[in-house]
XYZ file of C-alpha atoms in Angstrom:
541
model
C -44.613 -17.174 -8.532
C -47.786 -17.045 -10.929
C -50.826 -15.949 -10.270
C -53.695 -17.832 -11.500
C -56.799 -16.512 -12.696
C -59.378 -19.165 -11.592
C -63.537 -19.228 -10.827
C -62.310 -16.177 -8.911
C -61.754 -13.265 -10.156
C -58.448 -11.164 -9.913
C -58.182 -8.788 -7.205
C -55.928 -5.197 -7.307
C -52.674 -6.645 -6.004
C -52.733 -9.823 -8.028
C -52.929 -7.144 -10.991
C -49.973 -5.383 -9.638
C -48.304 -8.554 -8.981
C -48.259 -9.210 -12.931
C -47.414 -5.631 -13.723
C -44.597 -6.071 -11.343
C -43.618 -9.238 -13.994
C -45.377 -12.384 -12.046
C -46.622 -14.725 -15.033
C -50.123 -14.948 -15.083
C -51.918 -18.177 -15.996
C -55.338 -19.461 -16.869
C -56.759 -21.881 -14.721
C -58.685 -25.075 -16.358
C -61.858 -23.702 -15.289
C -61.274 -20.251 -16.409
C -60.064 -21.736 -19.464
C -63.285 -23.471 -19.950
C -65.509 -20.373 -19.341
C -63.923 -18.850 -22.576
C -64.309 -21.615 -25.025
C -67.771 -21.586 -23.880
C -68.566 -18.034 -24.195
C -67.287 -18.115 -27.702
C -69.239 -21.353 -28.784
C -72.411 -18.813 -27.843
C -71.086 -16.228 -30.113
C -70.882 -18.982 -33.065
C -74.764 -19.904 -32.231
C -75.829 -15.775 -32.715
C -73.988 -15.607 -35.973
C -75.256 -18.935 -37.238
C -78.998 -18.036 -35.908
C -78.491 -14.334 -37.198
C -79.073 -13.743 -33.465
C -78.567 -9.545 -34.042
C -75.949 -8.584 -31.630
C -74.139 -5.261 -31.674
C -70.574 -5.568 -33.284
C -70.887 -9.389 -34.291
C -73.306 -8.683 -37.167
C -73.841 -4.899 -37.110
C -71.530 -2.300 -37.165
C -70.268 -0.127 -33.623
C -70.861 2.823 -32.536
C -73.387 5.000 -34.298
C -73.291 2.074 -37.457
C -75.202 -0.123 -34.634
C -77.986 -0.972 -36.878
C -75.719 -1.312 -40.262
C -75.811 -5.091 -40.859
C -73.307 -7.034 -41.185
C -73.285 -10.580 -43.297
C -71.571 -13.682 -42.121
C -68.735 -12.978 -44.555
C -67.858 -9.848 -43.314
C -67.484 -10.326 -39.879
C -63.893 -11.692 -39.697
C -63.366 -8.338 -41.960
C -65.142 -5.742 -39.525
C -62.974 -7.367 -36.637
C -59.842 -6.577 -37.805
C -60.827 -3.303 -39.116
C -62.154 -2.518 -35.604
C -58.441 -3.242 -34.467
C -57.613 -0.640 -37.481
C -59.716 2.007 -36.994
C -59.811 2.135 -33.162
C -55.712 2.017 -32.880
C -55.361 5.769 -33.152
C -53.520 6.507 -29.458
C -50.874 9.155 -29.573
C -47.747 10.387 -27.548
C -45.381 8.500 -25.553
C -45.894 4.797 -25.268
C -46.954 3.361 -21.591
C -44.517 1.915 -19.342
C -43.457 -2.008 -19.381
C -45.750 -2.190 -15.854
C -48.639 -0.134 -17.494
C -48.873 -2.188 -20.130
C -48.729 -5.513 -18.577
C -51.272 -4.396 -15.657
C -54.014 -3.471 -18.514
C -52.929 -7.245 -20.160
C -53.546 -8.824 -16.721
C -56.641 -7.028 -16.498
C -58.707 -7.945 -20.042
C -57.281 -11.218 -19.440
C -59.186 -11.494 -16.166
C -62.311 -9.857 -17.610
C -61.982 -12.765 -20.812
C -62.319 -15.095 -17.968
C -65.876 -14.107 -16.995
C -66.421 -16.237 -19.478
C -68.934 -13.290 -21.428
C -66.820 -12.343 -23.907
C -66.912 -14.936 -26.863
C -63.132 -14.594 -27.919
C -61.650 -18.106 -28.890
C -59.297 -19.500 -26.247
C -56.209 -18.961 -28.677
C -56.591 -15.000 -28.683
C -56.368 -15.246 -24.850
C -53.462 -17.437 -25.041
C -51.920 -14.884 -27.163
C -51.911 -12.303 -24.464
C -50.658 -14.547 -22.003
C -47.922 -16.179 -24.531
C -46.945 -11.852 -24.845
C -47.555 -11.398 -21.229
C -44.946 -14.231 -20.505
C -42.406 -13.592 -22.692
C -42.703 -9.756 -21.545
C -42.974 -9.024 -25.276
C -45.090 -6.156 -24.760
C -47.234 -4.087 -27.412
C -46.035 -0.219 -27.973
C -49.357 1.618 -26.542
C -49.323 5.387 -26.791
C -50.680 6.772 -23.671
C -53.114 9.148 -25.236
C -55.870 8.692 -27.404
C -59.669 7.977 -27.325
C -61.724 9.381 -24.606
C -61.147 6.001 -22.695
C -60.128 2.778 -23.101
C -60.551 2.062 -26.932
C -57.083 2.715 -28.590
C -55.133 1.466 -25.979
C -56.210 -1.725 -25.989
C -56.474 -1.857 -29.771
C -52.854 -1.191 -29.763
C -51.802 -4.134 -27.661
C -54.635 -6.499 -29.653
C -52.714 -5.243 -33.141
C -49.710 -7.645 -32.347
C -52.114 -10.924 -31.892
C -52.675 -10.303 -35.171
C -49.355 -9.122 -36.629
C -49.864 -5.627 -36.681
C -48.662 -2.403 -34.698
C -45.798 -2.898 -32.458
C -44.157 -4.760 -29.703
C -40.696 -4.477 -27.543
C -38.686 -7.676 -27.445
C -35.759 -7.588 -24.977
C -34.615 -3.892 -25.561
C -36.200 -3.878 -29.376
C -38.937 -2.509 -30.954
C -40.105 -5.228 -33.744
C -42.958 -4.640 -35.737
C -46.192 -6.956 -34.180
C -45.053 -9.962 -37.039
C -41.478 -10.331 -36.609
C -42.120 -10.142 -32.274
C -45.113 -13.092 -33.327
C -41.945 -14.413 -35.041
C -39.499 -14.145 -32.184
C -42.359 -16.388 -29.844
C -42.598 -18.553 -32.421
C -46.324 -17.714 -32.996
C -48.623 -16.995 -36.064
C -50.960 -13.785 -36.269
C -54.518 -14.427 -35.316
C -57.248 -13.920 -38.289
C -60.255 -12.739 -35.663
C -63.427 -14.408 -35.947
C -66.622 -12.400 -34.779
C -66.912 -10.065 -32.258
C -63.371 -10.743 -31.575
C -62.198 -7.272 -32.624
C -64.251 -5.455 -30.666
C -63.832 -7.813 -27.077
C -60.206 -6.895 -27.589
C -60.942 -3.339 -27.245
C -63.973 -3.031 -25.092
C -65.034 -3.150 -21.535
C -62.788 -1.170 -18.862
C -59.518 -3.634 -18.310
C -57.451 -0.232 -19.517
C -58.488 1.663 -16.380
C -58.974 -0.719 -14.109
C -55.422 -2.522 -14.725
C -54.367 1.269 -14.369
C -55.948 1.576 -11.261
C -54.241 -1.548 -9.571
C -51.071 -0.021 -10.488
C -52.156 3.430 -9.302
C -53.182 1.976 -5.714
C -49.894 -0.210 -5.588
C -47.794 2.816 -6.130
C -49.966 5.142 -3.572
C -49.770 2.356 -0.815
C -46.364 2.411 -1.109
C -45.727 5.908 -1.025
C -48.068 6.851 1.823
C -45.851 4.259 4.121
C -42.717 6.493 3.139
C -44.369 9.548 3.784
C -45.580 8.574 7.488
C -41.858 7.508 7.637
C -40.655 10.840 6.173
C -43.092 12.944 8.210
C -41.591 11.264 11.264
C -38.616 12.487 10.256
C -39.470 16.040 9.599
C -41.562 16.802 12.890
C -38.662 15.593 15.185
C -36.412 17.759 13.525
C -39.271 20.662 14.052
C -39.440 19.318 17.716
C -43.119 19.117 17.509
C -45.500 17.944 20.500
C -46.034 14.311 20.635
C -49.545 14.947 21.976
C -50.660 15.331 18.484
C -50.453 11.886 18.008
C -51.994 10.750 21.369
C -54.127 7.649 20.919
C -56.763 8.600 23.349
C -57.303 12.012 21.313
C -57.260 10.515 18.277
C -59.543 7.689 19.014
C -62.359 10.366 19.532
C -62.687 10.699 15.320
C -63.961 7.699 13.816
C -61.661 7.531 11.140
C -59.668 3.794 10.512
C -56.814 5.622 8.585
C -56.237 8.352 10.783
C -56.001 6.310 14.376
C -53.248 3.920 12.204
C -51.273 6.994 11.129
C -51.546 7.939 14.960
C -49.860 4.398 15.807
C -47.627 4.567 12.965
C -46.130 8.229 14.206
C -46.174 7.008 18.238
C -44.176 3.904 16.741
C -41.983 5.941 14.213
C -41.091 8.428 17.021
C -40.697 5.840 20.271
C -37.520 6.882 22.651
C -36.827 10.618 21.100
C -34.688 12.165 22.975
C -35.053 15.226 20.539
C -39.038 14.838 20.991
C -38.677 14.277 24.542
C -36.338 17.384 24.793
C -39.096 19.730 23.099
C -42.188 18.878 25.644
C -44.173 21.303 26.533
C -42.523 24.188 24.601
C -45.797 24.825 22.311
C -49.243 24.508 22.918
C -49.931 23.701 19.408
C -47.873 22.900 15.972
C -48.855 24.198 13.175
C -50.888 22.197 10.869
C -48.632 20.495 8.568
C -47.235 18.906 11.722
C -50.396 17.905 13.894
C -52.565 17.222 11.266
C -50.435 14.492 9.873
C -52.848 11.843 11.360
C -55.547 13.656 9.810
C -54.635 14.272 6.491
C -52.255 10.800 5.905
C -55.190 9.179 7.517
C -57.760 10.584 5.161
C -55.336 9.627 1.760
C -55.486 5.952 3.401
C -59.713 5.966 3.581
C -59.935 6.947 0.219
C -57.332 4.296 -0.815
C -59.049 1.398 0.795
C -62.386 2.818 -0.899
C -60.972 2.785 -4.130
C -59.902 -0.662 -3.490
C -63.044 -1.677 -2.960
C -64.463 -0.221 -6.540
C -61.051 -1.657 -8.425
C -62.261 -5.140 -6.717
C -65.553 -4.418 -7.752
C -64.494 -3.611 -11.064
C -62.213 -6.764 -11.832
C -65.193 -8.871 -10.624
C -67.628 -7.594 -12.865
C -68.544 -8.222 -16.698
C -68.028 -4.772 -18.430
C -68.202 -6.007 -22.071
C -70.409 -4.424 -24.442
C -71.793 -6.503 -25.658
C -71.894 -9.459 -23.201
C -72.838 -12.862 -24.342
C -74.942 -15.449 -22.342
C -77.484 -18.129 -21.977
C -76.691 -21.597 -23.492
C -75.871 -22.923 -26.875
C -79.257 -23.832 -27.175
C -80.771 -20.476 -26.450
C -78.396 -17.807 -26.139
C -78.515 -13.875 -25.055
C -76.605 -10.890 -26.061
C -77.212 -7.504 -23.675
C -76.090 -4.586 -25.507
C -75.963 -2.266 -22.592
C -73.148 -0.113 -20.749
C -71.778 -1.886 -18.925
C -68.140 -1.053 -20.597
C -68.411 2.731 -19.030
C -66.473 3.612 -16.248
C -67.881 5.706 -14.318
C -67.766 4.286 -10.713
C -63.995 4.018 -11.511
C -63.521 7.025 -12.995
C -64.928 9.012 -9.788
C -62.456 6.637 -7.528
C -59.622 7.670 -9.786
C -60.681 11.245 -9.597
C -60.700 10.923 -5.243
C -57.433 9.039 -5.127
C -55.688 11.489 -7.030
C -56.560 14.328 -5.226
C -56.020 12.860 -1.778
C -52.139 12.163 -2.836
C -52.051 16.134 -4.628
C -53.270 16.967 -0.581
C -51.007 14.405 1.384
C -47.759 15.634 -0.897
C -49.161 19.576 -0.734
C -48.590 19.079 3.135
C -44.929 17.460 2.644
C -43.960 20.797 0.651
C -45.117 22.847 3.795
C -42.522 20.822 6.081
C -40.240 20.914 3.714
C -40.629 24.985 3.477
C -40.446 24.940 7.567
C -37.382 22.517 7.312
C -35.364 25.230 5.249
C -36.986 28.619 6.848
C -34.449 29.366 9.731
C -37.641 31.480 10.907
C -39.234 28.604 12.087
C -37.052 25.697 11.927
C -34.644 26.910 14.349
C -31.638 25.526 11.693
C -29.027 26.846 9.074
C -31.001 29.069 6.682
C -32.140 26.567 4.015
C -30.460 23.704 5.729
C -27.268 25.434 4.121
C -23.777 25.802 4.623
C -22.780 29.027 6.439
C -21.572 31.962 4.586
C -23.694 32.976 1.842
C -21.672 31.222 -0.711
C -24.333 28.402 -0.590
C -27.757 27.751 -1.113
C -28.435 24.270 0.495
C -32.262 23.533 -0.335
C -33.676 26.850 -1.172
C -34.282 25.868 -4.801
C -34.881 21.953 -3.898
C -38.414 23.967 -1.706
C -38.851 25.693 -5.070
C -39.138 22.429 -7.487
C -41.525 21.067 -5.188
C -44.037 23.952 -4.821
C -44.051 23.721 -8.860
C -44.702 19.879 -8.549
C -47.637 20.778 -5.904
C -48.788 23.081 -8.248
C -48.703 20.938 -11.467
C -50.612 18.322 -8.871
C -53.748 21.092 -7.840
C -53.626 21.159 -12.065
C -53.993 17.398 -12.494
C -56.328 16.846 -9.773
C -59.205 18.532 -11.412
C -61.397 16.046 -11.948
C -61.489 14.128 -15.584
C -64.731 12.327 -14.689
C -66.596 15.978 -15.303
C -64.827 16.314 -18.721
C -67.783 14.902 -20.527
C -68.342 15.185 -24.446
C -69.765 13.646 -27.102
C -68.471 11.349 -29.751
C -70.259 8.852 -32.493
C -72.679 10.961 -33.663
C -74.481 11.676 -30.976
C -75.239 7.709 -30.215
C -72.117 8.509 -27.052
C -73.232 11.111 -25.890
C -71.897 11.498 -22.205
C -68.087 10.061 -21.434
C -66.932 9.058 -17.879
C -62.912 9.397 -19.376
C -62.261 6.899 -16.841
C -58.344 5.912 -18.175
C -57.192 9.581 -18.093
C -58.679 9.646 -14.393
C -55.980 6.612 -14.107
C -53.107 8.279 -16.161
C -53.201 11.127 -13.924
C -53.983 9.728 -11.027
C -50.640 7.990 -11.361
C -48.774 11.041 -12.783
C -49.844 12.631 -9.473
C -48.111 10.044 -7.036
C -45.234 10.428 -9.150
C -45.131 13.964 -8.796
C -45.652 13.012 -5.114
C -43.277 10.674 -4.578
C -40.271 13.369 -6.279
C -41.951 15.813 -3.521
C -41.487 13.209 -0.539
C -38.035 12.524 -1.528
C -37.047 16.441 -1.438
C -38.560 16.076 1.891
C -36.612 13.226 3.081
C -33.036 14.749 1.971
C -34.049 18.109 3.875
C -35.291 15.970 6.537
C -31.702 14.462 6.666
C -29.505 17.252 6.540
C -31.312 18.964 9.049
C -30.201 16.007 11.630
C -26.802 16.955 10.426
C -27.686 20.808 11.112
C -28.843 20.217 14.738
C -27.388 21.762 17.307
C -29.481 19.798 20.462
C -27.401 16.750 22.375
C -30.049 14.517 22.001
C -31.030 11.414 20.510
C -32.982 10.505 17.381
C -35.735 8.262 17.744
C -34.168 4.565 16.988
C -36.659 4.478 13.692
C -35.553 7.971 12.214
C -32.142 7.356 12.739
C -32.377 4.063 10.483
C -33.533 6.480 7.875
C -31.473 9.100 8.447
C -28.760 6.030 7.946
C -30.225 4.435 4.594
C -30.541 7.951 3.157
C -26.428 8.806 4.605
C -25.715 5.196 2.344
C -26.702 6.677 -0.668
C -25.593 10.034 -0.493
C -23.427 12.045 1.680
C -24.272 15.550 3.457
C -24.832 18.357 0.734
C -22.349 20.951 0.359
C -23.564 22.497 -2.777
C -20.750 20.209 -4.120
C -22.494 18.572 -6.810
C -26.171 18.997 -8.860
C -28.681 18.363 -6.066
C -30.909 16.668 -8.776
C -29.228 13.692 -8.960
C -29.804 13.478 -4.650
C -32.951 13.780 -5.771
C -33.519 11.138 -8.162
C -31.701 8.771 -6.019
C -34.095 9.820 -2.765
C -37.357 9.451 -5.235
C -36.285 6.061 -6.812
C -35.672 4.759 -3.032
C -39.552 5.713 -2.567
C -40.758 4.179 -5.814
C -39.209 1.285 -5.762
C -38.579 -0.267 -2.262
C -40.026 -0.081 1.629
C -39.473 2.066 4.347
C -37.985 -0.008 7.223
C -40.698 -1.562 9.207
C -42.193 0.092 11.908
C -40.756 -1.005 15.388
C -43.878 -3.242 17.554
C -46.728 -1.514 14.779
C -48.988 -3.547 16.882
C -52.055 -5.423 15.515
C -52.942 -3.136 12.742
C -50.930 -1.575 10.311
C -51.367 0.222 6.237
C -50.360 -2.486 4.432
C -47.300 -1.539 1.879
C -47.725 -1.643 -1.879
C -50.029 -4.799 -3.138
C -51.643 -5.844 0.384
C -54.148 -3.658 0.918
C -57.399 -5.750 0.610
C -60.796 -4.193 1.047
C -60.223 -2.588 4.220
C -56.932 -0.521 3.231
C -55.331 -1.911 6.055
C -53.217 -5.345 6.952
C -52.749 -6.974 10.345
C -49.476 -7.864 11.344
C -47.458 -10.423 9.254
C -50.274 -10.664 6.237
C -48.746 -12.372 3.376
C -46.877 -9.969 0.945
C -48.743 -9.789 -2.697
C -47.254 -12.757 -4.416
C -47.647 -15.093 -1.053
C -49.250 -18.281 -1.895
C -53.101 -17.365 -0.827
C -54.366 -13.724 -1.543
C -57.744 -12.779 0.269
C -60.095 -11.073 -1.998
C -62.667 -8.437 -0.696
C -64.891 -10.725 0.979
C -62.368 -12.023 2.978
C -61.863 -15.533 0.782
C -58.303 -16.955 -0.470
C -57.409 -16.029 -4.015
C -55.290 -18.759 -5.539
C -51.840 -18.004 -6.719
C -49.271 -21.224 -7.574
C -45.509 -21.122 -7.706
């Protein structure tokens, strides 16, 4: 099913949707905003109109001139010069979520790019011929996108159905011919903040997702415990005004319905500790600051961030040569998102250390088997206290980095795309701690010794996890458990919630403005998609 880029603008989830491989195509109208945005750019260069980086250099060359006949020149160098991104090339969703992303910025219709580069992306896009684009380089955005721009022209290069081709021969493959750029060309490709904010739809598609499993593992965890099902009272929880943390309430009382082990532990503490009754609190909080950042990623894919932008008319057009192409609100909601998953997956590592500490947990010491020959999960607690760690390390905040670059004419940097890179290294890291979680969480149902029930929902997980992998005897490398457990997180649903009632947190490419879906919203590729204000976004099959 494709989604279309029309007069609307794309929202987070459509941007995920392409990332997850939907085609993405250019509605008539959208196509019509581009040709028109470049016929302005043809007026400034035949007027001599100055505008920064159609006939003057960038950065601290701003007020070099440049002539008509070198313009075509300084846009491909500017392709050149600003492809300079090192280390290991982004991922096949990466990459396609920052393509869906400039696309949808090209189709403010500000830009002044000719209607054939964008149809080069999309052609790419489509094909999922996708450029190589080292994840490092810059302090930004800059050399990523100048390495996906380098195969429009025939430069750089591209992976083709398992190869790597140099940028020509993939043109080749497509049956297309390298673009020569015309002005300002070169630097649209690599300007404005598509990088981080098709980063950012990814990042909030993979942290939707995993704070559903993690209410779902957490279940799981404080049954086994036998914590006190007041924590998640409605009528308590009600009393903080806080959207995310009375829907992790519901969630748990849903997750947890018809316990007999729950129901079995009443009135045996007068508190848990805080890893257990704070789940509302905590979870909740993650889910705030993920329907806040969904607001700024909205924000960001409906605004113009081109420097510079092009406007007016044909007969009297404008350039502003502002800043619009910095970050920063973006950067700052990259910075909060990653550190509320570092805290929601800190809290799953303190389960997961009650789960295997027979001090507490009441169970087989390290949820192993008896006799000292075996050591169960001790180490499995270990690898995720280093993953906490390497989160508290990744969650300081890239938005403060600052420096200064140009010669002084950039002076202050937002680094908005390494916000996003580690934002999303961060729910990776705690996603593989969730999954440790959810194996302990399992083999300490088969470690119980109480007669009673599991809640119906738990014991569906306990049963998916039993599917993939048996009971662990120290029989085999506990890694590959592992990878297994953290691959079901990243890549599919929990089971839904039993009656989840009217509200829910929507799963991975719903959440809209509010962070939250009512029951039976349409999944992210579902024929209408409302944007923040509420309003259908058009997608076609």
């Amino acid at each position: 099913m494709a989604v279309i880029r029309s007069d609307r603008p794309l929202d987070w989830r459509q941007v995920a949707a392409v990332a997850a491989g939907e085609p993405l195509e250019l509605s008539a109208d959208a196509r019509a905003r581009i040709a028109a945005a470049h016929v302005l750019v043809e007026q400034i260069v035949e007027r001599g109109i100055r505008a920064y980086g159609v006939n003057t250099g960038v950065g601290a060359l701003c007020d070099v001139i440049v002539s008509p006949s070198e313009q075509r020149t300084l846009s491909r160098n500017i392709l050149m010069s600003h492809a300079v991104g090192v280390g290991t090339p982004l991922g096949v969703a990466e990459t396609r979520a920052i393509m869906a992303a400039a696309l949808n910025n090209f189709a403010h219709g500000h830009s002044g790019i000719r209607l054939a580069v964008a149809e080069q992306l999309v052609a790419l896009l489509d094909a999922d011929c996708l450029p190589e684009v080292p994840a490092f380089g810059s302090v930004g955005y800059l050399s990523h996108m100048a390495h996906i721009a380098l195969v429009c022209i025939g430069e750089g290069h591209a992976r083709y159905r398992g190869e790597r081709l140099s940028g020509r021969e993939a043109l080749q493959r497509l049956g297309l011919e390298p673009l020569v750029l015309d002005a300002k060309e070169g630097l649209s490709l690599v300007n404005g903040t598509p990088c981080v904010t098709g980063l950012a739809a990814l990042a909030l598609a993979r942290a939707a997702r995993l704070l559903d499993w993690t209410d779902a593992v957490a279940a799981m965890s404080f049954e086994n415990l036998r914590g006190q099902l007041a924590a998640f009272d409605a009528e308590s929880l009600a009393l903080r005004i806080s959207p995310g943390l009375n829907v992790v309430g519901e969630r748990m009382r849903g997750a947890l319905a018809e316990s007999g082990i729950l129901a079995a532990a009443v009135g045996r503490r007068t508190q848990d500790p805080l890893s257990m009754r704070t789940i509302p609190h905590v979870h909740g909080a993650a889910r705030d600051v993920l329907s806040a950042t969904a607001e700024v990623v909205n924000r960001e894919l409906a605004s113009i961030t081109d420097n510079p932008i092009v406007a007016g008319t044909p007969e009297a057009p404008r350039v502003y040569s502002q800043a619009h192409a910095v970050g920063a609100s973006i950067a700052l909601a990259m910075d909060s998102l990653a550190t509320a998953i570092a805290q929601v997956a800190a809290m799953a590592e303190r389960r997961l250390d009650r789960l295997v500490n027979p001090l507490v947990s009441g169970l087989p010491a390290f949820l192993a088997e008896p006799g000292g020959t075996c050591s169960g999960f001790m180490i499995a607690q270990y690898t995720a206290a280093s993953l906490v760690a390497q989160n508290r390390r990744l969650a300081m905040p890239a938005s403060l980095d600052g420096g200064i670059t140009s010669g002084l004419q950039e002076d202050h940097l937002c680094h908005a795309t390494p916000a996003a890179l580690k934002a999303l290294e961060i729910v990776d890291n705690a996603g593989r701690i969730v999954a440790v979680e959810l194996l302990a969480a399992s083999q300490a149902y088969d470690l119980q010794t109480l007669d009673a029930a599991r809640a119906p929902y738990t014991d569906s997980l306990w049963r998916g996890v039993r599917s993939l992998v048996p009971t662990y005897r120290d029989d085999r490398p506990l890694a590959e458990d592992m990878a297994l457990a953290f691959r079901m997180i990243a890549d599919t649903e929990p089971p839904p919630l039993p009656n989840p009632g009217k509200m829910r947190p929507a799963a991975a490419g719903v959440v809209g403005h509010t962070g939250y879906a009512t029951a039976g919203e349409a999944n992210p590729t579902a024929a209408h998609l409302p944007d923040a204000a509420g309003r259908d976004l058009q997608s076609a099959a």
